[in-house]
Amino acid sequence: MTDAFDGTAGDGRPDDIVLDGLRGLGSGRAAEIRALIRDVPDFPHPPVVFRDITPLLADGPALSDVVEAFAGLVDADGGVDVVAGMEARGFLLGAPLATRLGVGFLPLRKAGKLPPPVERVEYDLEYGSAAIELRTGTLSTGARVLLVDDVLATGGTARAAAELVERSGGQVVALAFLLELAGLGGRDRLPGRTVEALLRVES
């Protein structure tokens, strides 16, 4: 059975977030954590609903529970050697997860943020292109890597991050996200990969 938040999104709209990946915490606790994600309609522009995770990050017990939920996903996938976070909010979730697992953390940075030498993967955006980089030599050949970010949207950044890890010699065990915007089709851009999400927006 799929758990759903028993209430509204805070502005009278029926809630559209499914709590699949948090069900191990119990439906009550999962709903409490969901309630810490603030929905901001029409930001940065209509009809976007921005999902603000700042209140969740500021709540120590909730952040700890989210890290534990991520750790449970890793256990199911057979363990990892290093956690890699996508800039920037992937750092906020990936670093405490790495600490919890007792492994290292690697930041995957936007272009121009790291001194050379770096490995680099470019990818397309809706308007233009972007690039993501990793410091050369920081990832051991064959290392099992868990990629972490806050949101899976269209999947472009996640796909580039996985390519970057593999180009650098690592093995992507799974990609894990706090929130998946299912309607944007990000999973479709990650075929053959293990993709996990603690929360999922269906619409």
CSV table of C-alpha atoms in Angstrom, one decimal:
chain,number,residue,atom,x,y,z
A,1,MET,CA,0.0,0.0,0.0
A,2,THR,CA,1.3,3.5,-0.8
A,3,ASP,CA,1.4,6.0,2.0
A,4,ALA,CA,0.2,9.5,1.3
A,5,PHE,CA,0.2,12.6,3.3
A,6,ASP,CA,-3.1,13.0,5.1
A,7,GLY,CA,-3.9,16.6,4.4
A,8,THR,CA,-3.2,19.4,2.0
A,9,ALA,CA,-0.2,21.1,0.7
A,10,GLY,CA,-0.7,24.1,3.0
A,11,ASP,CA,-2.6,26.3,0.6
A,12,GLY,CA,-5.8,24.2,0.3
A,13,ARG,CA,-4.6,22.1,-2.6
A,14,PRO,CA,-4.8,18.3,-2.2
A,15,ASP,CA,-1.3,17.0,-1.5
A,16,ASP,CA,0.4,15.4,-4.5
A,17,ILE,CA,3.5,13.9,-2.8
A,18,VAL,CA,3.6,10.1,-2.3
A,19,LEU,CA,5.8,8.9,0.6
A,20,ASP,CA,7.0,5.6,-0.9
A,21,GLY,CA,10.6,5.7,0.2
A,22,LEU,CA,9.9,6.9,3.7
A,23,ARG,CA,7.4,4.1,4.5
A,24,GLY,CA,9.9,2.3,6.7
A,25,LEU,CA,9.7,5.2,9.2
A,26,GLY,CA,6.0,4.5,9.6
A,27,SER,CA,3.2,6.5,8.0
A,28,GLY,CA,2.9,9.1,10.9
A,29,ARG,CA,6.6,10.0,10.9
A,30,ALA,CA,6.8,10.0,7.1
A,31,ALA,CA,3.9,12.5,7.0
A,32,GLU,CA,5.7,14.7,9.6
A,33,ILE,CA,8.8,14.8,7.4
A,34,ARG,CA,6.7,15.6,4.3
A,35,ALA,CA,5.1,18.5,6.2
A,36,LEU,CA,8.5,20.0,6.6
A,37,ILE,CA,8.8,20.5,2.9
A,38,ARG,CA,7.2,23.9,2.1
A,39,ASP,CA,5.3,24.2,-1.1
A,40,VAL,CA,5.7,27.7,-2.7
A,41,PRO,CA,3.2,28.1,-5.6
A,42,ASP,CA,4.2,30.2,-8.6
A,43,PHE,CA,7.9,30.4,-7.6
A,44,PRO,CA,10.0,31.3,-9.5
A,45,HIS,CA,7.1,31.8,-11.9
A,46,PRO,CA,3.6,30.4,-12.6
A,47,PRO,CA,2.7,27.5,-12.6
A,48,VAL,CA,5.8,26.1,-10.9
A,49,VAL,CA,5.4,24.9,-7.3
A,50,PHE,CA,8.8,25.2,-5.6
A,51,ARG,CA,9.5,22.5,-3.0
A,52,ASP,CA,11.5,24.2,-0.3
A,53,ILE,CA,13.4,21.7,1.8
A,54,THR,CA,15.0,24.3,4.1
A,55,PRO,CA,12.6,23.6,7.0
A,56,LEU,CA,13.5,19.9,6.8
A,57,LEU,CA,17.2,20.6,6.8
A,58,ALA,CA,16.8,22.8,9.8
A,59,ASP,CA,15.0,20.1,11.8
A,60,GLY,CA,17.7,17.9,13.3
A,61,PRO,CA,15.6,14.7,14.0
A,62,ALA,CA,13.9,14.9,10.6
A,63,LEU,CA,17.3,15.3,8.8
A,64,SER,CA,18.6,12.4,10.7
A,65,ASP,CA,15.6,10.3,9.8
A,66,VAL,CA,16.0,11.2,6.1
A,67,VAL,CA,19.7,10.2,6.2
A,68,GLU,CA,18.7,6.9,7.8
A,69,ALA,CA,16.2,6.3,5.1
A,70,PHE,CA,18.9,6.9,2.4
A,71,ALA,CA,21.2,4.6,4.3
A,72,GLY,CA,18.5,1.9,4.1
A,73,LEU,CA,18.5,2.2,0.3
A,74,VAL,CA,22.2,1.7,0.2
A,75,ASP,CA,22.0,-1.4,2.3
A,76,ALA,CA,19.5,-2.8,-0.2
A,77,ASP,CA,21.9,-2.2,-3.0
A,78,GLY,CA,24.8,-4.0,-1.4
A,79,GLY,CA,26.9,-1.1,0.0
A,80,VAL,CA,29.0,1.7,-1.4
A,81,ASP,CA,32.6,2.9,-1.2
A,82,VAL,CA,31.9,6.6,-1.6
A,83,VAL,CA,28.9,9.0,-1.8
A,84,ALA,CA,28.9,11.7,-4.5
A,85,GLY,CA,26.6,14.7,-4.3
A,86,MET,CA,25.5,16.9,-7.2
A,87,GLU,CA,25.9,20.7,-6.7
A,88,ALA,CA,24.5,22.2,-4.6
A,89,ARG,CA,21.8,20.6,-2.5
A,90,GLY,CA,23.2,17.2,-3.1
A,91,PHE,CA,26.0,18.3,-0.9
A,92,LEU,CA,23.6,19.0,2.0
A,93,LEU,CA,22.2,15.4,1.9
A,94,GLY,CA,25.2,13.5,0.6
A,95,ALA,CA,27.8,14.6,3.2
A,96,PRO,CA,25.9,13.5,6.3
A,97,LEU,CA,24.9,10.3,4.5
A,98,ALA,CA,28.6,9.6,3.8
A,99,THR,CA,29.4,10.3,7.5
A,100,ARG,CA,26.6,7.9,8.5
A,101,LEU,CA,28.0,5.2,6.2
A,102,GLY,CA,31.6,5.7,7.2
A,103,VAL,CA,32.7,6.4,3.6
A,104,GLY,CA,34.1,9.4,1.8
A,105,PHE,CA,32.2,12.2,0.0
A,106,LEU,CA,32.9,13.6,-3.4
A,107,PRO,CA,31.4,16.9,-4.6
A,108,LEU,CA,30.4,17.0,-8.3
A,109,ARG,CA,30.8,20.7,-9.1
A,110,LYS,CA,29.5,23.1,-11.7
A,111,ALA,CA,32.0,24.1,-14.3
A,112,GLY,CA,34.7,26.5,-13.2
A,113,LYS,CA,34.4,25.8,-9.5
A,114,LEU,CA,37.3,23.4,-9.2
A,115,PRO,CA,41.0,24.0,-10.0
A,116,PRO,CA,42.5,21.7,-12.7
A,117,PRO,CA,43.0,18.9,-13.4
A,118,VAL,CA,39.3,17.9,-13.6
A,119,GLU,CA,37.1,15.4,-15.4
A,120,ARG,CA,34.2,17.1,-17.2
A,121,VAL,CA,30.9,16.1,-18.8
A,122,GLU,CA,28.8,18.6,-20.7
A,123,TYR,CA,25.0,18.2,-21.0
A,124,ASP,CA,22.1,20.0,-22.6
A,125,LEU,CA,19.6,22.2,-20.8
A,126,GLU,CA,16.3,23.5,-22.1
A,127,TYR,CA,18.0,26.7,-23.1
A,128,GLY,CA,21.8,26.2,-23.6
A,129,SER,CA,24.2,23.8,-22.0
A,130,ALA,CA,26.0,23.2,-18.7
A,131,ALA,CA,28.9,21.1,-17.4
A,132,ILE,CA,29.7,19.1,-14.3
A,133,GLU,CA,33.2,18.4,-13.0
A,134,LEU,CA,35.1,16.1,-10.6
A,135,ARG,CA,38.7,16.6,-9.4
A,136,THR,CA,40.9,14.1,-11.3
A,137,GLY,CA,42.3,11.4,-9.2
A,138,THR,CA,39.9,11.6,-6.3
A,139,LEU,CA,37.9,8.5,-7.3
A,140,SER,CA,39.5,5.0,-7.1
A,141,THR,CA,39.1,2.7,-10.1
A,142,GLY,CA,36.1,0.4,-9.5
A,143,ALA,CA,34.8,2.3,-6.5
A,144,ARG,CA,31.1,1.8,-5.8
A,145,VAL,CA,29.4,5.2,-5.9
A,146,LEU,CA,26.0,6.3,-4.7
A,147,LEU,CA,24.9,9.5,-6.4
A,148,VAL,CA,22.7,11.8,-4.3
A,149,ASP,CA,20.7,14.9,-5.0
A,150,ASP,CA,17.6,16.6,-3.6
A,151,VAL,CA,15.4,16.5,-6.7
A,152,LEU,CA,15.1,14.3,-9.8
A,153,ALA,CA,13.4,16.4,-12.4
A,154,THR,CA,14.2,16.0,-16.1
A,155,GLY,CA,17.2,13.8,-15.4
A,156,GLY,CA,19.8,15.7,-17.4
A,157,THR,CA,22.1,16.5,-14.5
A,158,ALA,CA,21.8,13.1,-13.0
A,159,ARG,CA,22.7,11.4,-16.3
A,160,ALA,CA,25.7,13.6,-16.7
A,161,ALA,CA,26.8,12.9,-13.1
A,162,ALA,CA,26.6,9.2,-13.7
A,163,GLU,CA,28.6,9.5,-16.9
A,164,LEU,CA,31.2,11.6,-15.0
A,165,VAL,CA,31.6,9.0,-12.3
A,166,GLU,CA,32.0,6.2,-14.8
A,167,ARG,CA,34.4,8.2,-17.0
A,168,SER,CA,36.5,8.8,-13.8
A,169,GLY,CA,36.7,5.0,-13.1
A,170,GLY,CA,33.8,4.6,-10.7
A,171,GLN,CA,30.8,2.2,-10.7
A,172,VAL,CA,27.4,3.8,-10.1
A,173,VAL,CA,25.6,1.6,-7.7
A,174,ALA,CA,22.4,3.7,-7.6
A,175,LEU,CA,21.1,7.3,-7.8
A,176,ALA,CA,19.1,8.4,-4.7
A,177,PHE,CA,16.9,11.5,-4.5
A,178,LEU,CA,14.9,13.1,-1.7
A,179,LEU,CA,12.1,14.1,-4.1
A,180,GLU,CA,11.2,12.8,-7.6
A,181,LEU,CA,9.1,14.9,-10.0
A,182,ALA,CA,7.7,11.9,-11.8
A,183,GLY,CA,5.8,13.9,-14.4
A,184,LEU,CA,9.1,15.3,-15.9
A,185,GLY,CA,10.3,11.8,-16.9
A,186,GLY,CA,13.7,11.9,-15.2
A,187,ARG,CA,13.8,8.1,-14.8
A,188,ASP,CA,13.4,7.7,-18.6
A,189,ARG,CA,16.8,9.4,-19.1
A,190,LEU,CA,18.5,6.9,-16.7
A,191,PRO,CA,17.7,3.5,-18.4
A,192,GLY,CA,19.2,0.5,-16.8
A,193,ARG,CA,20.2,2.3,-13.6
A,194,THR,CA,18.9,1.9,-10.1
A,195,VAL,CA,16.9,5.0,-9.2
A,196,GLU,CA,15.5,5.5,-5.7
A,197,ALA,CA,13.4,8.4,-4.3
A,198,LEU,CA,12.1,8.9,-0.8
A,199,LEU,CA,9.2,11.1,-1.9
A,200,ARG,CA,7.5,11.3,-5.3
A,201,VAL,CA,5.4,14.0,-6.9
A,202,GLU,CA,2.9,12.3,-9.2
A,203,SER,CA,1.5,15.3,-11.1
